[in-house]
Short mmCIF file of C-alpha atoms and ligand atoms in Angstrom, two decimals:
data_model
loop_
_atom_site.label_atom_id
_atom_site.label_comp_id
_atom_site.label_asym_id
_atom_site.label_seq_id
_atom_site.Cartn_x
_atom_site.Cartn_y
_atom_site.Cartn_z
CA MET G 1 -51.59 96.04 59.32
CA THR G 2 -55.36 96.14 58.77
CA LEU G 3 -57.14 99.46 58.25
CA ILE G 4 -60.90 99.52 58.67
CA LEU G 5 -63.28 102.41 58.03
CA GLY G 6 -66.24 102.40 60.43
CA LEU G 7 -69.54 104.24 59.97
CA GLU G 8 -72.16 104.92 62.64
CA SER G 9 -75.56 106.63 62.41
CA SER G 10 -77.80 104.67 64.78
CA CYS G 11 -79.20 107.61 66.75
CA ASP G 12 -78.16 111.28 66.81
CA GLU G 13 -74.42 111.12 66.10
CA THR G 14 -73.11 110.91 62.53
CA ALA G 15 -69.69 109.31 62.81
CA ALA G 16 -66.84 107.85 60.79
CA ALA G 17 -63.45 106.57 61.93
CA VAL G 18 -60.39 104.75 60.67
CA VAL G 19 -58.87 102.19 63.05
CA ALA G 20 -55.69 100.16 62.57
CA ASP G 21 -55.54 96.54 63.77
CA GLY G 22 -58.72 96.92 65.82
CA VAL G 23 -57.31 99.21 68.48
CA GLN G 24 -55.27 102.13 67.17
CA VAL G 25 -57.55 105.02 66.28
CA ARG G 26 -56.22 106.93 63.26
CA SER G 27 -59.23 109.25 63.12
CA ASN G 28 -62.51 109.55 64.97
CA VAL G 29 -64.97 112.11 63.60
CA VAL G 30 -68.28 112.55 65.41
CA TRP G 31 -70.81 115.12 64.31
CA SER G 32 -73.34 115.45 67.10
CA GLN G 33 -76.88 116.54 66.26
CA HIS G 34 -77.63 117.72 69.82
CA ALA G 35 -78.23 121.30 68.70
CA LEU G 36 -80.91 120.13 66.23
CA HIS G 37 -82.86 118.20 68.87
CA GLU G 38 -82.34 120.44 71.88
CA ARG G 39 -85.55 122.40 71.60
CA TYR G 40 -87.61 119.20 71.42
CA LEU G 41 -85.89 117.86 74.60
CA GLY G 42 -85.19 114.55 72.85
CA VAL G 43 -84.24 112.96 69.52
CA VAL G 44 -86.77 113.49 66.71
CA PRO G 45 -86.24 110.47 64.40
CA GLU G 46 -87.15 112.24 61.14
CA ILE G 47 -84.81 115.16 61.85
CA ALA G 48 -82.07 112.69 62.82
CA SER G 49 -82.24 110.67 59.61
CA ARG G 50 -82.26 113.75 57.36
CA ALA G 51 -79.27 115.20 59.19
CA HIS G 52 -77.35 111.91 58.83
CA LEU G 53 -77.99 112.03 55.11
CA GLU G 54 -76.57 115.56 54.85
CA ARG G 55 -73.55 114.98 57.08
CA LEU G 56 -72.34 111.47 56.39
CA THR G 57 -70.30 112.18 53.25
CA PRO G 58 -68.36 115.14 54.73
CA VAL G 59 -67.80 113.17 57.94
CA VAL G 60 -66.33 110.22 55.97
CA GLU G 61 -64.13 112.57 53.94
CA GLN G 62 -62.85 114.18 57.14
CA ALA G 63 -62.15 110.80 58.77
CA LEU G 64 -60.10 109.67 55.76
CA ALA G 65 -58.22 112.99 55.57
CA GLU G 66 -57.37 112.98 59.29
CA ALA G 67 -56.20 109.36 59.06
CA GLY G 68 -54.03 110.33 56.07
CA CYS G 69 -55.39 107.51 53.96
CA GLY G 70 -57.43 107.05 50.81
CA LEU G 71 -60.29 104.65 50.14
CA HIS G 72 -57.90 102.30 48.32
CA ASN G 73 -55.84 101.83 51.55
CA LEU G 74 -58.78 100.34 53.41
CA ASP G 75 -59.08 96.61 54.07
CA ALA G 76 -62.78 96.62 54.97
CA ILE G 77 -65.83 98.83 55.55
CA ALA G 78 -67.68 98.35 58.84
CA VAL G 79 -71.05 99.76 59.82
CA GLY G 80 -73.22 99.73 62.93
CA ASN G 81 -76.32 98.04 61.45
CA ARG G 82 -78.21 97.35 64.70
CA PRO G 83 -79.82 98.38 67.06
CA GLY G 84 -81.09 101.95 66.65
CA LEU G 85 -83.59 104.20 64.95
CA ILE G 86 -84.34 102.46 61.69
CA GLY G 87 -84.45 105.65 59.57
CA SER G 88 -81.07 106.66 61.00
CA LEU G 89 -79.39 103.25 60.71
CA ILE G 90 -80.17 102.86 57.01
CA VAL G 91 -78.15 105.97 56.13
CA ALA G 92 -74.78 104.54 57.22
CA VAL G 93 -75.76 101.03 56.11
CA ALA G 94 -76.51 102.26 52.57
CA ALA G 95 -73.29 104.29 52.50
CA ALA G 96 -71.20 101.34 53.74
CA LYS G 97 -72.70 99.01 51.13
CA THR G 98 -72.03 101.54 48.39
CA LEU G 99 -68.39 101.92 49.44
CA ALA G 100 -67.87 98.17 49.85
CA TRP G 101 -69.43 97.37 46.48
CA SER G 102 -67.72 100.12 44.51
CA LEU G 103 -64.28 99.44 46.06
CA GLY G 104 -64.63 95.66 46.04
CA LYS G 105 -63.85 95.55 49.79
CA PRO G 106 -65.44 93.36 52.48
CA LEU G 107 -68.49 94.71 54.34
CA ILE G 108 -68.90 94.00 58.06
CA GLY G 109 -72.11 94.74 59.99
CA ILE G 110 -71.61 95.45 63.68
CA ASP G 111 -73.97 95.30 66.66
CA HIS G 112 -73.80 98.68 68.44
CA VAL G 113 -74.05 97.09 71.91
CA GLU G 114 -71.08 94.78 71.25
CA ALA G 115 -69.19 97.78 69.88
CA HIS G 116 -69.71 99.77 73.10
CA LEU G 117 -67.95 96.94 74.95
CA TRP G 118 -64.98 97.27 72.57
CA ALA G 119 -64.55 101.00 73.23
CA ALA G 120 -62.34 100.47 76.30
CA SER G 121 -59.75 98.73 74.06
CA LEU G 122 -59.21 101.77 71.82
CA ILE G 123 -55.91 103.66 71.94
CA ASP G 124 -54.65 106.72 70.10
CA ALA G 125 -51.79 106.94 67.60
CA GLY G 126 -48.42 106.66 69.31
CA GLU G 127 -49.91 105.25 72.51
CA GLU G 128 -48.83 101.84 73.83
CA HIS G 129 -51.29 98.97 73.56
CA PRO G 130 -53.13 98.75 76.88
CA SER G 131 -51.91 95.93 79.08
CA HIS G 132 -55.40 94.45 78.97
CA HIS G 133 -55.48 94.02 75.20
CA PRO G 134 -56.64 91.57 73.87
CA GLY G 135 -57.85 90.92 77.41
CA ARG G 136 -58.92 87.91 79.35
CA PHE G 137 -62.28 86.21 79.36
CA PRO G 138 -64.79 85.49 80.79
CA ALA G 139 -65.46 89.13 81.45
CA LEU G 140 -68.43 90.92 82.94
CA GLY G 141 -69.74 93.59 80.56
CA LEU G 142 -71.99 96.48 81.57
CA VAL G 143 -73.54 98.59 78.80
CA VAL G 144 -75.14 101.79 80.05
CA SER G 145 -76.60 104.04 77.37
CA GLY G 146 -79.71 105.89 76.27
CA GLY G 147 -81.20 102.64 74.98
CA HIS G 148 -79.58 99.94 77.13
CA THR G 149 -78.76 98.99 80.68
CA SER G 150 -77.53 95.44 80.39
CA LEU G 151 -75.11 93.07 82.06
CA TYR G 152 -73.31 90.43 79.99
CA ASP G 153 -71.36 87.33 80.81
CA MET G 154 -68.80 87.60 78.00
CA ALA G 155 -66.96 84.53 76.73
CA GLY G 156 -65.25 86.73 74.10
CA PRO G 157 -65.70 90.18 72.53
CA THR G 158 -68.57 88.93 70.37
CA GLN G 159 -69.90 86.15 72.60
CA LEU G 160 -72.30 87.91 74.91
CA ARG G 161 -74.82 86.21 77.19
CA ARG G 162 -77.21 88.76 78.66
CA ILE G 163 -77.71 88.12 82.36
CA GLY G 164 -79.58 91.30 83.30
CA SER G 165 -81.34 94.23 81.67
CA THR G 166 -83.76 97.02 82.45
CA ILE G 167 -87.42 96.20 82.84
CA ASP G 168 -88.44 99.82 82.09
CA ASP G 169 -86.24 102.86 81.33
CA ALA G 170 -82.57 102.62 80.35
CA VAL G 171 -80.32 104.50 82.76
CA GLY G 172 -79.38 107.14 80.15
CA GLU G 173 -83.07 107.60 79.38
CA ALA G 174 -83.72 108.07 83.13
CA TYR G 175 -80.97 110.75 83.19
CA ASP G 176 -82.57 112.49 80.20
CA LYS G 177 -86.02 112.42 81.85
CA ALA G 178 -84.59 113.58 85.19
CA ALA G 179 -83.02 116.52 83.37
CA ASN G 180 -86.46 117.47 82.02
CA ILE G 181 -87.96 117.18 85.50
CA LEU G 182 -85.23 119.41 86.94
CA GLY G 183 -85.57 121.83 84.02
CA VAL G 184 -81.92 121.60 82.93
CA GLY G 185 -82.55 120.71 79.28
CA TYR G 186 -81.05 118.25 76.80
CA PRO G 187 -78.88 116.17 76.63
CA GLY G 188 -79.67 115.28 80.20
CA GLY G 189 -76.84 112.95 81.23
CA PRO G 190 -73.89 115.35 81.02
CA ARG G 191 -75.95 118.25 82.45
CA ILE G 192 -77.12 116.30 85.51
CA ASP G 193 -73.61 114.93 86.03
CA LYS G 194 -72.17 118.46 86.06
CA LEU G 195 -74.90 119.82 88.30
CA ALA G 196 -74.59 116.86 90.69
CA GLN G 197 -70.92 117.69 91.22
CA GLN G 198 -71.99 121.10 92.55
CA GLY G 199 -74.62 119.58 94.86
CA ASP G 200 -74.63 117.45 97.99
CA ALA G 201 -76.80 114.33 98.09
CA SER G 202 -76.64 114.21 101.89
CA HIS G 203 -78.75 117.40 102.06
CA ILE G 204 -81.67 115.45 100.58
CA GLU G 205 -83.66 112.53 101.89
CA PRO G 206 -82.31 109.63 99.75
CA LEU G 207 -84.16 108.77 96.55
CA PRO G 208 -85.16 105.09 96.14
CA GLN G 209 -82.73 102.55 94.68
CA SER G 210 -84.82 99.76 93.20
CA THR G 211 -82.88 96.49 93.27
CA LEU G 212 -85.91 94.21 92.49
CA ASP G 213 -85.78 90.62 93.84
CA ARG G 214 -82.85 89.62 96.04
CA ASP G 215 -81.12 87.66 93.25
CA SER G 216 -82.28 89.76 90.31
CA LEU G 217 -79.69 91.21 87.94
CA ASP G 218 -82.35 93.29 86.18
CA PHE G 219 -82.70 97.04 86.57
CA SER G 220 -85.61 99.41 87.07
CA PHE G 221 -85.34 103.21 86.94
CA SER G 222 -88.93 104.36 86.53
CA GLY G 223 -89.58 104.50 90.31
CA LEU G 224 -86.53 106.71 90.80
CA LYS G 225 -87.71 109.04 88.05
CA THR G 226 -91.20 109.32 89.58
CA ALA G 227 -89.76 109.88 93.07
CA LEU G 228 -87.67 112.74 91.68
CA LEU G 229 -90.72 114.21 89.95
CA TYR G 230 -92.72 114.26 93.20
CA ARG G 231 -89.74 115.68 95.12
CA VAL G 232 -89.43 118.53 92.62
CA ARG G 233 -93.10 119.29 92.01
CA GLY G 234 -94.95 117.94 95.07
CA GLN G 235 -97.78 115.41 95.09
CA PRO G 236 -99.94 115.42 91.94
CA VAL G 237 -103.67 116.06 91.88
CA GLY G 238 -105.32 113.93 89.17
CA ARG G 239 -103.64 111.34 86.93
CA GLY G 240 -101.61 111.08 83.74
CA LYS G 241 -101.51 114.07 81.40
CA ASP G 242 -104.25 115.87 83.38
CA ALA G 243 -102.30 115.78 86.66
CA THR G 244 -101.53 119.15 88.24
CA PHE G 245 -98.72 119.76 90.70
CA GLU G 246 -98.10 122.05 93.68
CA ARG G 247 -94.90 123.53 92.23
CA CYS G 248 -92.83 123.67 89.05
CA ALA G 249 -89.11 123.17 88.44
CA ASP G 250 -88.59 126.95 88.11
CA ASP G 251 -89.43 127.29 91.81
CA LEU G 252 -86.28 125.38 92.82
CA SER G 253 -83.33 127.34 94.16
CA ASP G 254 -80.03 126.64 92.38
CA THR G 255 -78.64 124.93 95.47
CA HIS G 256 -81.67 122.71 95.93
CA ARG G 257 -81.66 121.79 92.23
CA ALA G 258 -77.99 120.77 92.45
CA ASP G 259 -78.64 118.74 95.63
CA LEU G 260 -81.52 116.93 93.91
CA ALA G 261 -79.31 116.18 90.90
CA ALA G 262 -76.67 114.77 93.28
CA ALA G 263 -79.32 112.63 95.03
CA PHE G 264 -80.55 111.33 91.67
CA GLN G 265 -77.01 110.53 90.54
CA HIS G 266 -76.23 108.82 93.86
CA ALA G 267 -79.32 106.58 93.51
CA ALA G 268 -78.90 105.78 89.78
CA VAL G 269 -75.21 104.92 90.08
CA GLY G 270 -75.84 103.10 93.38
CA VAL G 271 -78.16 100.66 91.59
CA LEU G 272 -75.61 100.00 88.83
CA ILE G 273 -72.90 99.31 91.40
CA THR G 274 -75.13 97.01 93.50
CA LYS G 275 -75.99 94.92 90.44
CA LEU G 276 -72.41 94.76 89.30
CA GLY G 277 -71.36 93.34 92.68
CA ARG G 278 -74.26 90.88 92.60
CA ALA G 279 -73.33 89.72 89.09
CA ILE G 280 -69.68 89.13 90.06
CA GLU G 281 -70.74 87.08 93.10
CA GLN G 282 -73.31 85.04 91.14
CA LEU G 283 -70.94 84.26 88.28
CA ASP G 284 -68.24 83.35 90.77
CA ALA G 285 -70.64 80.93 92.50
CA GLN G 286 -71.40 79.37 89.09
CA GLY G 287 -67.69 78.79 88.43
CA ARG G 288 -67.48 81.59 85.85
CA ARG G 289 -65.68 84.22 87.87
CA PRO G 290 -65.09 87.21 85.57
CA GLN G 291 -61.45 88.07 84.91
CA ARG G 292 -62.33 91.72 84.49
CA VAL G 293 -65.18 94.21 84.24
CA ILE G 294 -65.75 96.06 80.96
CA LEU G 295 -67.86 99.22 80.89
CA GLY G 296 -69.34 100.86 77.80
CA GLY G 297 -72.06 103.22 76.54
CA GLY G 298 -72.81 106.92 76.92
CA VAL G 299 -73.39 106.77 80.68
CA SER G 300 -69.88 105.36 81.20
CA ALA G 301 -68.80 109.02 80.81
CA ASN G 302 -70.45 109.65 84.18
CA SER G 303 -68.01 110.94 86.79
CA LEU G 304 -69.51 109.11 89.78
CA LEU G 305 -69.89 105.81 87.90
CA ARG G 306 -66.24 105.95 86.79
CA THR G 307 -65.09 106.45 90.39
CA ARG G 308 -67.37 103.88 91.92
CA ILE G 309 -66.63 101.18 89.34
CA ALA G 310 -62.96 101.50 90.19
CA GLU G 311 -63.92 100.87 93.84
CA VAL G 312 -65.86 97.72 92.87
CA ALA G 313 -62.84 96.51 90.94
CA THR G 314 -60.63 96.98 93.98
CA ARG G 315 -63.15 95.28 96.27
CA TYR G 316 -63.31 92.17 94.07
CA SER G 317 -59.65 92.33 92.95
CA LEU G 318 -60.60 92.61 89.28
CA PRO G 319 -59.37 95.10 86.69
CA ALA G 320 -62.06 97.48 85.41
CA HIS G 321 -61.71 98.62 81.82
CA ILE G 322 -63.44 101.93 81.17
CA PRO G 323 -63.42 103.74 77.81
CA LYS G 324 -61.68 107.08 77.40
CA MET G 325 -64.26 109.86 77.57
CA ARG G 326 -64.37 110.38 73.80
CA TYR G 327 -65.17 106.70 73.20
CA CYS G 328 -68.04 106.52 75.72
CA VAL G 329 -70.70 108.23 73.62
CA ASP G 330 -71.63 106.95 70.18
CA ASN G 331 -68.68 106.88 67.79
CA ALA G 332 -67.48 104.91 64.79
CA ALA G 333 -64.04 103.98 66.17
CA MET G 334 -65.63 101.30 68.36
CA VAL G 335 -67.44 99.97 65.26
CA ALA G 336 -64.27 99.85 63.13
CA GLY G 337 -62.30 98.38 66.05
CA LEU G 338 -64.64 95.49 66.74
CA ALA G 339 -64.93 94.80 63.01
CA HIS G 340 -61.27 93.80 63.08
CA ALA G 341 -62.17 90.82 65.31
CA TYR G 342 -64.79 89.69 62.77
CA HIS G 343 -62.44 90.35 59.83
CA THR G 344 -59.66 88.29 61.43
CA ALA G 345 -62.15 85.45 62.01
CA GLY G 346 -63.08 85.60 58.30
CA HIS G 347 -66.58 86.83 59.02
CA THR G 348 -67.91 89.32 56.48
CA ASP G 349 -71.41 90.24 55.34
CA THR G 350 -73.09 90.31 51.96
CA LEU G 351 -74.59 93.37 50.27
CA ASP G 352 -78.06 92.45 51.54
CA LEU G 353 -76.99 93.33 55.11
CA PRO G 354 -80.14 94.72 56.76
CA ALA G 355 -80.54 97.63 59.17
CA ILE G 356 -82.30 96.23 62.25
CA ALA G 357 -83.91 98.21 65.08
CA THR G 358 -83.18 95.62 67.80
CA THR G 359 -79.94 94.22 69.20
CA ARG G 360 -78.83 90.63 68.80
CA HIS G 361 -78.37 90.40 72.58
O1 KG4 F 1 -74.23 105.42 73.99
P1 KG4 F 1 -74.95 106.70 73.73
O2 KG4 F 1 -74.17 107.84 73.13
O3 KG4 F 1 -76.20 106.48 72.82
C1 KG4 F 1 -76.97 105.31 72.90
O4 KG4 F 1 -76.51 104.25 72.39
O5 KG4 F 1 -78.04 105.41 73.55
O6 KG4 F 1 -75.59 107.15 75.12
C2 KG4 F 1 -76.32 108.34 75.23
C3 KG4 F 1 -76.80 108.46 76.67
C4 KG4 F 1 -77.77 109.63 76.86
O7 KG4 F 1 -78.92 109.17 77.54
C5 KG4 F 1 -76.96 110.61 77.69
O8 KG4 F 1 -77.77 111.40 78.53
C6 KG4 F 1 -76.08 109.67 78.50
O9 KG4 F 1 -75.70 108.68 77.56
N1 KG4 F 1 -74.88 110.33 79.04
C7 KG4 F 1 -74.63 110.45 80.37
C8 KG4 F 1 -73.43 111.18 80.48
N2 KG4 F 1 -72.98 111.47 79.23
C9 KG4 F 1 -73.87 110.93 78.35
N3 KG4 F 1 -75.33 110.03 81.43
C10 KG4 F 1 -74.82 110.30 82.66
N4 KG4 F 1 -73.69 111.01 82.86
C11 KG4 F 1 -72.96 111.46 81.81
N5 KG4 F 1 -71.84 112.16 82.02
ZN1 ZN F 2 -74.67 103.90 71.98
#
């Protein structure tokens, strides 16, 4: 059995986890900084990196204690070293290097985007291995998070070919901005999702679903965000920061606000589903029909997306692998899990492993 400790501090979650053989989660500790950033309606990088520094050691101690293991039991130390906020990433990277060096254990740097696509493979102690593990390839991967909206033709868990991505906002970012427009605060995704479930999209004239060119697998969410803004506040007078509006979000009734959230959710998820179908058909036509669909990233916690992706899977007779709710948002179990694949392949990193703001894919 291989036990790997994973560390993650790429954005506003400080996390550590111990995973056995790549899939069985022995502990998964996530300390969310949401309360620290809430009043700024978004992540403040300097606050995030300082908080990681304060929390990482207790989070690692807790992860080891909950897993019932000591540092000497570990086979390797894994860390999400890209992409993310650079000042945040370096905290876990420095900690992982220190542990690896002082314990004489291998160090493995992990790409956060690849890790999100591993999250659906994770199981809890005592649970059976999922029937899809290790899973068949090629697979179609969809990463939907605060920083990414990307489709991948996957030849293996670490062999990703990006076939579509957003040309403006990521879908999670669009959710966060929509939450600001509707005046429901931060973090936007879960709040809009909850509100949308109380609303009815059919009470509202549909919001636009931008699908770009007929064959495009890219995404665009900025038009949807602007359409929502005008629907909430009326047509602007003037431009940019100086623009003034007819109304403000406080003027919305609760029912109307919930209906608008439902209309936004319907449009945002609708685009994701359209592109997923397009990607399956295009890959099929190229002789690379995906054997399954893998979903990952914070927005994969979305209730409507989870339902509708299951419908796509049925329509195309493909299994859809969706992470458990706790492995959708940023966590270190997905980092430790994927590291097992690298460890098994004999791939480890040296102590000059850099923190990098961009993804490899
Ligand atoms: O993967 P993640 O934790 O961090 C990044 O790698 O970006 O994703 C965070 C994003 C945020 O934009 C958050 O609003 C969104 O995921 N999110 C959701 C939901 N839960 C989290 N978006 C829509 N519906 C949700 N239920
Ligand atoms: Zn993420």
